[in-house]
Every structure is written in structure tokens, then in C-alpha cells.
Amino acid sequence: MTEQKPTTLMIADDHKLFAEGLSAILSEQPDFNIIGMASNGKEILHLLNNQVPDILILDLNMPVLDGEIAAEKIRQLFPVVKIMVLSMYYSAQLANKLEEIGVMAFVQKDTDAETLFKIISGVQRGEKHFQKIKPDMQPSVFSNGDYFQKSHNLTAREMEILQLISEDYSSQQIAQKLFIALNTVDTHRKNMAQKLNVTGKTGLLKFALENKLR
């Protein structure tokens, strides 16, 4: 009986600590082999020109070339690569859009390791995985996808932070949850306050709470 080869994986995520942690966890599994890591969409395209993995694990919110645009390009240029999106930001609209592009799975970053291993193995077998949003979850404008984001000229990262502000996370907690520096969170807060025409942390919290429920 021939021994099954490990599934080859690449990771594209601009959160270095998260990417390295994910790589370490996956590398411990005999079924998986990490063959490349990138911090943005442009870097991953460069890597793919040299070596193609079975599965690409892709973050949505990355600098230079974000995950959604990168996914479209990769589907066109490297159709054999199975794409799995791992993101903090999840909505039904986005899930549908990614499925249309040809992404095989869309998973939230707070998924536990065992579940993640099973999903990756499933994707390798050709199975799709798109999490269902629970019916008891209150609809929010943050899950309304592109319209809210574009109408307020917010980036995907700012949307993530605004969502966490609405859930009463402090700047320190946001920094830890997103694996970014505290001063980066503060910079995003200042930019958002300017775009949304509100004043300071209190103004952002008020805006987030007022706009959370439709």
C-alpha cells in the first residue's frame, strides 16, 4: 500500500504572529506540509509562480493586494490551487461572493485547531465548507457587507475594529485580538473618527452602537 503524501499548504496573512502560530500548529500534523508563507496578495502570487501548493490558506484583509482580489487572480492563474479563506470578518454576503469566485472554504479565525484540521482535509478531498450564520444572531450593518463599508469609505481592517468597538472591546483588547500594535489601533481609530465625522473614542463607540442594529 503506497503511503499518502502530506497535503502541501501555503499561508498568506499579514499578521506575522498569527501566521507563524498557524504554521507551527499545522506543521505538527503529519498530514500537512507548509511550503510557503506570504504577508500579502502580491507576495503569494510571486510564490505561486515558483511552487504550487494543494491548498492556499488566505487572509482577506492584507496590504498591497487584499485577499478577495488575490483569490480572483489565483483562481484565474492557478486554477488547480484550492483556496481556503481564514478571516476575522465573516458575513453571508461575503461567503456567497467568495464561493462564486471559486473559494473552497471560508472559516473564521476563532475556529479551534481540530476543526480546522478536519476542514483542510475536507478541502483536499474536494469538499466545500462555508460556515452558516446562526439564526439567533442579530443582523447588523457590519454583516451587511460592501454597502456599509463603501458608503463610509472604511477599509476591511477598520470594519473589523469598528465591529470590536461595538462589542465594547478596549484598544488594548483589539490589539491583542488582531495581533497588531496598540498604536496601530489608535491610528485606525483616528482615521475612522475623521471619516465618520465623530470625536474621539466616545464618538466612535456611540456611532458603532447606533449603527450595530438595522
PDB file of C-alpha atoms in Angstrom:
ATOM      1  CA  MET A   1       0.000   0.000   0.000  1.00  0.00           C
ATOM      2  CA  THR A   2       1.503   3.363  -1.001  1.00  0.00           C
ATOM      3  CA  GLU A   3       1.847   5.924   1.755  1.00  0.00           C
ATOM      4  CA  GLN A   4      -0.323   9.012   1.241  1.00  0.00           C
ATOM      5  CA  LYS A   5       1.682  12.173   0.605  1.00  0.00           C
ATOM      6  CA  PRO A   6       1.125  15.108   3.003  1.00  0.00           C
ATOM      7  CA  THR A   7      -1.131  17.916   1.774  1.00  0.00           C
ATOM      8  CA  THR A   8       1.058  20.870   0.780  1.00  0.00           C
ATOM      9  CA  LEU A   9      -0.048  24.242   2.172  1.00  0.00           C
ATOM     10  CA  MET A  10       0.796  27.922   1.746  1.00  0.00           C
ATOM     11  CA  ILE A  11      -0.302  30.648   4.169  1.00  0.00           C
ATOM     12  CA  ALA A  12      -0.936  34.290   3.214  1.00  0.00           C
ATOM     13  CA  ASP A  13      -1.585  36.547   6.217  1.00  0.00           C
ATOM     14  CA  ASP A  14      -0.125  39.914   7.215  1.00  0.00           C
ATOM     15  CA  HIS A  15      -0.395  39.148  10.957  1.00  0.00           C
ATOM     16  CA  LYS A  16       3.055  37.642  11.429  1.00  0.00           C
ATOM     17  CA  LEU A  17       2.388  36.169  14.876  1.00  0.00           C
ATOM     18  CA  PHE A  18      -0.856  34.570  13.727  1.00  0.00           C
ATOM     19  CA  ALA A  19       0.712  33.200  10.539  1.00  0.00           C
ATOM     20  CA  GLU A  20       3.703  31.749  12.405  1.00  0.00           C
ATOM     21  CA  GLY A  21       1.444  30.237  15.072  1.00  0.00           C
ATOM     22  CA  LEU A  22      -0.808  28.688  12.434  1.00  0.00           C
ATOM     23  CA  SER A  23       2.210  27.355  10.547  1.00  0.00           C
ATOM     24  CA  ALA A  24       3.618  25.792  13.733  1.00  0.00           C
ATOM     25  CA  ILE A  25       0.307  24.080  14.587  1.00  0.00           C
ATOM     26  CA  LEU A  26      -0.170  22.739  11.059  1.00  0.00           C
ATOM     27  CA  SER A  27       3.463  21.610  10.767  1.00  0.00           C
ATOM     28  CA  GLU A  28       2.970  19.346  13.797  1.00  0.00           C
ATOM     29  CA  GLN A  29       0.421  17.325  11.797  1.00  0.00           C
ATOM     30  CA  PRO A  30       1.971  14.562   9.663  1.00  0.00           C
ATOM     31  CA  ASP A  31      -0.750  15.085   7.028  1.00  0.00           C
ATOM     32  CA  PHE A  32       0.284  18.699   6.315  1.00  0.00           C
ATOM     33  CA  ASN A  33       3.427  20.257   4.855  1.00  0.00           C
ATOM     34  CA  ILE A  34       3.889  24.074   4.814  1.00  0.00           C
ATOM     35  CA  ILE A  35       5.791  25.021   1.664  1.00  0.00           C
ATOM     36  CA  GLY A  36       5.473  28.819   1.724  1.00  0.00           C
ATOM     37  CA  MET A  37       4.295  31.906   3.623  1.00  0.00           C
ATOM     38  CA  ALA A  38       3.451  35.424   2.437  1.00  0.00           C
ATOM     39  CA  SER A  39       2.253  38.649   4.064  1.00  0.00           C
ATOM     40  CA  ASN A  40       0.144  39.980   1.172  1.00  0.00           C
ATOM     41  CA  GLY A  41      -1.561  39.002  -2.070  1.00  0.00           C
ATOM     42  CA  LYS A  42       1.309  40.183  -4.264  1.00  0.00           C
ATOM     43  CA  GLU A  43       3.820  38.052  -2.366  1.00  0.00           C
ATOM     44  CA  ILE A  44       1.659  34.941  -2.617  1.00  0.00           C
ATOM     45  CA  LEU A  45       1.316  35.371  -6.398  1.00  0.00           C
ATOM     46  CA  HIS A  46       5.115  35.556  -6.607  1.00  0.00           C
ATOM     47  CA  LEU A  47       5.454  32.355  -4.546  1.00  0.00           C
ATOM     48  CA  LEU A  48       2.883  30.556  -6.694  1.00  0.00           C
ATOM     49  CA  ASN A  49       4.939  31.307  -9.809  1.00  0.00           C
ATOM     50  CA  ASN A  50       7.680  29.104  -8.332  1.00  0.00           C
ATOM     51  CA  GLN A  51       5.732  26.416  -6.491  1.00  0.00           C
ATOM     52  CA  VAL A  52       2.049  25.463  -6.308  1.00  0.00           C
ATOM     53  CA  PRO A  53       0.523  24.017  -3.100  1.00  0.00           C
ATOM     54  CA  ASP A  54      -2.519  21.757  -2.816  1.00  0.00           C
ATOM     55  CA  ILE A  55      -4.234  24.356  -0.612  1.00  0.00           C
ATOM     56  CA  LEU A  56      -3.705  28.075  -0.051  1.00  0.00           C
ATOM     57  CA  ILE A  57      -4.888  29.460   3.316  1.00  0.00           C
ATOM     58  CA  LEU A  58      -5.672  33.115   2.653  1.00  0.00           C
ATOM     59  CA  ASP A  59      -6.496  36.078   4.903  1.00  0.00           C
ATOM     60  CA  LEU A  60      -8.914  38.644   3.457  1.00  0.00           C
ATOM     61  CA  ASN A  61      -7.501  41.837   4.900  1.00  0.00           C
ATOM     62  CA  MET A  62      -3.924  42.280   3.642  1.00  0.00           C
ATOM     63  CA  PRO A  63      -1.903  45.257   2.385  1.00  0.00           C
ATOM     64  CA  VAL A  64      -0.738  45.768  -1.234  1.00  0.00           C
ATOM     65  CA  LEU A  65      -3.257  43.269  -2.670  1.00  0.00           C
ATOM     66  CA  ASP A  66      -6.119  42.131  -0.434  1.00  0.00           C
ATOM     67  CA  GLY A  67      -7.317  38.552  -0.146  1.00  0.00           C
ATOM     68  CA  GLU A  68     -10.513  38.872  -2.163  1.00  0.00           C
ATOM     69  CA  ILE A  69      -8.742  40.337  -5.222  1.00  0.00           C
ATOM     70  CA  ALA A  70      -5.862  37.879  -4.766  1.00  0.00           C
ATOM     71  CA  ALA A  71      -8.335  34.966  -4.672  1.00  0.00           C
ATOM     72  CA  GLU A  72      -9.837  36.048  -8.009  1.00  0.00           C
ATOM     73  CA  LYS A  73      -6.399  36.333  -9.630  1.00  0.00           C
ATOM     74  CA  ILE A  74      -5.252  32.978  -8.226  1.00  0.00           C
ATOM     75  CA  ARG A  75      -8.396  31.246  -9.499  1.00  0.00           C
ATOM     76  CA  GLN A  76      -7.623  32.610 -12.981  1.00  0.00           C
ATOM     77  CA  LEU A  77      -3.873  31.953 -12.992  1.00  0.00           C
ATOM     78  CA  PHE A  78      -3.596  28.811 -10.829  1.00  0.00           C
ATOM     79  CA  PRO A  79      -6.987  27.041 -11.041  1.00  0.00           C
ATOM     80  CA  VAL A  80      -5.522  23.815  -9.598  1.00  0.00           C
ATOM     81  CA  VAL A  81      -4.893  25.514  -6.202  1.00  0.00           C
ATOM     82  CA  LYS A  82      -7.696  25.033  -3.678  1.00  0.00           C
ATOM     83  CA  ILE A  83      -8.294  28.283  -1.767  1.00  0.00           C
ATOM     84  CA  MET A  84      -9.417  28.413   1.840  1.00  0.00           C
ATOM     85  CA  VAL A  85     -10.131  31.833   3.367  1.00  0.00           C
ATOM     86  CA  LEU A  86      -9.434  32.225   7.096  1.00  0.00           C
ATOM     87  CA  SER A  87     -10.669  35.598   8.381  1.00  0.00           C
ATOM     88  CA  MET A  88     -11.867  37.604  11.385  1.00  0.00           C
ATOM     89  CA  TYR A  89     -14.543  39.187   9.220  1.00  0.00           C
ATOM     90  CA  TYR A  90     -17.500  36.984   8.235  1.00  0.00           C
ATOM     91  CA  SER A  91     -20.813  37.711   6.539  1.00  0.00           C
ATOM     92  CA  ALA A  92     -23.268  35.719   4.430  1.00  0.00           C
ATOM     93  CA  GLN A  93     -22.841  38.163   1.524  1.00  0.00           C
ATOM     94  CA  LEU A  94     -19.068  37.781   1.562  1.00  0.00           C
ATOM     95  CA  ALA A  95     -19.357  33.995   1.837  1.00  0.00           C
ATOM     96  CA  ASN A  96     -21.568  33.925  -1.268  1.00  0.00           C
ATOM     97  CA  LYS A  97     -19.163  36.177  -3.176  1.00  0.00           C
ATOM     98  CA  LEU A  98     -16.142  34.032  -2.309  1.00  0.00           C
ATOM     99  CA  GLU A  99     -17.997  30.854  -3.254  1.00  0.00           C
ATOM    100  CA  GLU A 100     -18.810  32.428  -6.639  1.00  0.00           C
ATOM    101  CA  ILE A 101     -15.092  33.227  -7.146  1.00  0.00           C
ATOM    102  CA  GLY A 102     -14.330  29.550  -6.544  1.00  0.00           C
ATOM    103  CA  VAL A 103     -13.037  29.611  -2.958  1.00  0.00           C
ATOM    104  CA  MET A 104     -13.497  26.163  -1.370  1.00  0.00           C
ATOM    105  CA  ALA A 105     -13.890  27.185   2.285  1.00  0.00           C
ATOM    106  CA  PHE A 106     -14.496  30.327   4.366  1.00  0.00           C
ATOM    107  CA  VAL A 107     -13.652  29.919   8.047  1.00  0.00           C
ATOM    108  CA  GLN A 108     -13.438  32.314  10.997  1.00  0.00           C
ATOM    109  CA  LYS A 109     -10.101  32.731  12.765  1.00  0.00           C
ATOM    110  CA  ASP A 110     -11.515  31.712  16.145  1.00  0.00           C
ATOM    111  CA  THR A 111     -12.133  28.147  14.876  1.00  0.00           C
ATOM    112  CA  ASP A 112     -10.408  25.534  17.066  1.00  0.00           C
ATOM    113  CA  ALA A 113      -7.408  23.608  15.705  1.00  0.00           C
ATOM    114  CA  GLU A 114      -9.087  20.183  15.442  1.00  0.00           C
ATOM    115  CA  THR A 115     -11.984  21.617  13.424  1.00  0.00           C
ATOM    116  CA  LEU A 116      -9.512  23.450  11.188  1.00  0.00           C
ATOM    117  CA  PHE A 117      -7.567  20.230  10.514  1.00  0.00           C
ATOM    118  CA  LYS A 118     -10.801  18.471   9.500  1.00  0.00           C
ATOM    119  CA  ILE A 119     -11.823  21.346   7.191  1.00  0.00           C
ATOM    120  CA  ILE A 120      -8.395  21.394   5.491  1.00  0.00           C
ATOM    121  CA  SER A 121      -8.542  17.616   4.958  1.00  0.00           C
ATOM    122  CA  GLY A 122     -12.076  18.006   3.584  1.00  0.00           C
ATOM    123  CA  VAL A 123     -10.998  20.732   1.169  1.00  0.00           C
ATOM    124  CA  GLN A 124      -8.195  18.460  -0.076  1.00  0.00           C
ATOM    125  CA  ARG A 125     -10.860  15.829  -0.822  1.00  0.00           C
ATOM    126  CA  GLY A 126     -12.822  18.440  -2.776  1.00  0.00           C
ATOM    127  CA  GLU A 127     -15.368  19.285  -0.074  1.00  0.00           C
ATOM    128  CA  LYS A 128     -16.579  22.863   0.375  1.00  0.00           C
ATOM    129  CA  HIS A 129     -17.011  24.447   3.796  1.00  0.00           C
ATOM    130  CA  PHE A 130     -18.905  27.666   4.409  1.00  0.00           C
ATOM    131  CA  GLN A 131     -19.996  28.366   7.975  1.00  0.00           C
ATOM    132  CA  LYS A 132     -23.656  29.092   8.478  1.00  0.00           C
ATOM    133  CA  ILE A 133     -24.534  32.254  10.384  1.00  0.00           C
ATOM    134  CA  LYS A 134     -26.717  31.271  13.329  1.00  0.00           C
ATOM    135  CA  PRO A 135     -30.352  32.397  13.011  1.00  0.00           C
ATOM    136  CA  ASP A 136     -30.348  33.760  16.577  1.00  0.00           C
ATOM    137  CA  MET A 137     -27.581  36.228  15.696  1.00  0.00           C
ATOM    138  CA  GLN A 138     -28.877  39.800  15.464  1.00  0.00           C
ATOM    139  CA  PRO A 139     -28.408  41.242  11.973  1.00  0.00           C
ATOM    140  CA  SER A 140     -26.004  44.149  11.947  1.00  0.00           C
ATOM    141  CA  VAL A 141     -24.905  46.663   9.382  1.00  0.00           C
ATOM    142  CA  PHE A 142     -21.413  45.289   9.850  1.00  0.00           C
ATOM    143  CA  SER A 143     -22.593  41.980   8.358  1.00  0.00           C
ATOM    144  CA  ASN A 144     -24.252  43.892   5.528  1.00  0.00           C
ATOM    145  CA  GLY A 145     -21.022  43.625   3.569  1.00  0.00           C
ATOM    146  CA  ASP A 146     -19.857  46.062   0.952  1.00  0.00           C
ATOM    147  CA  TYR A 147     -22.516  48.788   1.098  1.00  0.00           C
ATOM    148  CA  PHE A 148     -21.861  49.955   4.670  1.00  0.00           C
ATOM    149  CA  GLN A 149     -18.097  49.745   4.216  1.00  0.00           C
ATOM    150  CA  LYS A 150     -18.044  51.622   0.916  1.00  0.00           C
ATOM    151  CA  SER A 151     -20.606  54.245   1.912  1.00  0.00           C
ATOM    152  CA  HIS A 152     -18.392  55.262   4.850  1.00  0.00           C
ATOM    153  CA  ASN A 153     -15.108  54.771   2.926  1.00  0.00           C
ATOM    154  CA  LEU A 154     -13.839  52.263   5.519  1.00  0.00           C
ATOM    155  CA  THR A 155     -11.139  49.641   4.968  1.00  0.00           C
ATOM    156  CA  ALA A 156     -11.674  45.972   5.875  1.00  0.00           C
ATOM    157  CA  ARG A 157      -9.404  46.448   8.905  1.00  0.00           C
ATOM    158  CA  GLU A 158     -11.408  49.486  10.049  1.00  0.00           C
ATOM    159  CA  MET A 159     -14.586  47.416   9.737  1.00  0.00           C
ATOM    160  CA  GLU A 160     -13.044  44.742  11.961  1.00  0.00           C
ATOM    161  CA  ILE A 161     -12.066  47.331  14.560  1.00  0.00           C
ATOM    162  CA  LEU A 162     -15.444  49.085  14.437  1.00  0.00           C
ATOM    163  CA  GLN A 163     -17.172  45.734  14.985  1.00  0.00           C
ATOM    164  CA  LEU A 164     -14.982  45.084  18.045  1.00  0.00           C
ATOM    165  CA  ILE A 165     -15.604  48.629  19.349  1.00  0.00           C
ATOM    166  CA  SER A 166     -19.354  47.949  19.108  1.00  0.00           C
ATOM    167  CA  GLU A 167     -18.760  44.829  21.239  1.00  0.00           C
ATOM    168  CA  ASP A 168     -17.083  47.034  23.878  1.00  0.00           C
ATOM    169  CA  TYR A 169     -13.503  45.887  23.309  1.00  0.00           C
ATOM    170  CA  SER A 170     -10.802  48.267  24.542  1.00  0.00           C
ATOM    171  CA  SER A 171      -7.949  49.362  22.260  1.00  0.00           C
ATOM    172  CA  GLN A 172      -5.608  47.005  24.129  1.00  0.00           C
ATOM    173  CA  GLN A 173      -8.012  44.064  23.671  1.00  0.00           C
ATOM    174  CA  ILE A 174      -8.448  44.890  19.975  1.00  0.00           C
ATOM    175  CA  ALA A 175      -4.665  44.979  19.508  1.00  0.00           C
ATOM    176  CA  GLN A 176      -4.299  41.567  21.163  1.00  0.00           C
ATOM    177  CA  LYS A 177      -7.208  40.005  19.271  1.00  0.00           C
ATOM    178  CA  LEU A 178      -5.994  41.234  15.858  1.00  0.00           C
ATOM    179  CA  PHE A 179      -2.274  40.717  16.602  1.00  0.00           C
ATOM    180  CA  ILE A 180      -1.452  44.348  15.827  1.00  0.00           C
ATOM    181  CA  ALA A 181       0.312  47.077  17.797  1.00  0.00           C
ATOM    182  CA  LEU A 182      -1.673  49.309  20.152  1.00  0.00           C
ATOM    183  CA  ASN A 183      -0.551  52.450  18.293  1.00  0.00           C
ATOM    184  CA  THR A 184      -1.841  50.863  15.053  1.00  0.00           C
ATOM    185  CA  VAL A 185      -5.282  50.526  16.648  1.00  0.00           C
ATOM    186  CA  ASP A 186      -5.114  54.159  17.783  1.00  0.00           C
ATOM    187  CA  THR A 187      -4.145  55.277  14.260  1.00  0.00           C
ATOM    188  CA  HIS A 188      -7.131  53.375  12.824  1.00  0.00           C
ATOM    189  CA  ARG A 189      -9.394  54.958  15.457  1.00  0.00           C
ATOM    190  CA  LYS A 190      -8.224  58.460  14.482  1.00  0.00           C
ATOM    191  CA  ASN A 191      -8.732  57.738  10.766  1.00  0.00           C
ATOM    192  CA  MET A 192     -12.210  56.343  11.396  1.00  0.00           C
ATOM    193  CA  ALA A 193     -13.199  59.278  13.597  1.00  0.00           C
ATOM    194  CA  GLN A 194     -12.226  61.625  10.755  1.00  0.00           C
ATOM    195  CA  LYS A 195     -14.081  59.601   8.087  1.00  0.00           C
ATOM    196  CA  LEU A 196     -17.212  59.211  10.233  1.00  0.00           C
ATOM    197  CA  ASN A 197     -17.091  62.807  11.474  1.00  0.00           C
ATOM    198  CA  VAL A 198     -17.169  61.863  15.162  1.00  0.00           C
ATOM    199  CA  THR A 199     -14.998  62.945  18.078  1.00  0.00           C
ATOM    200  CA  GLY A 200     -12.649  60.597  19.918  1.00  0.00           C
ATOM    201  CA  LYS A 201     -13.229  57.159  21.415  1.00  0.00           C
ATOM    202  CA  THR A 202     -16.640  58.052  22.832  1.00  0.00           C
ATOM    203  CA  GLY A 203     -17.856  59.260  19.452  1.00  0.00           C
ATOM    204  CA  LEU A 204     -16.700  56.052  17.745  1.00  0.00           C
ATOM    205  CA  LEU A 205     -18.365  53.872  20.378  1.00  0.00           C
ATOM    206  CA  LYS A 206     -21.622  55.835  20.054  1.00  0.00           C
ATOM    207  CA  PHE A 207     -21.512  55.531  16.239  1.00  0.00           C
ATOM    208  CA  ALA A 208     -20.732  51.788  16.457  1.00  0.00           C
ATOM    209  CA  LEU A 209     -23.597  51.126  18.865  1.00  0.00           C
ATOM    210  CA  GLU A 210     -26.100  53.264  16.949  1.00  0.00           C
ATOM    211  CA  ASN A 211     -25.249  51.512  13.681  1.00  0.00           C
ATOM    212  CA  LYS A 212     -24.934  47.978  15.006  1.00  0.00           C
ATOM    213  CA  LEU A 213     -28.598  47.039  14.607  1.00  0.00           C
ATOM    214  CA  ARG A 214     -30.603  47.706  11.472  1.00  0.00           C
TER     215      ARG A 214
END
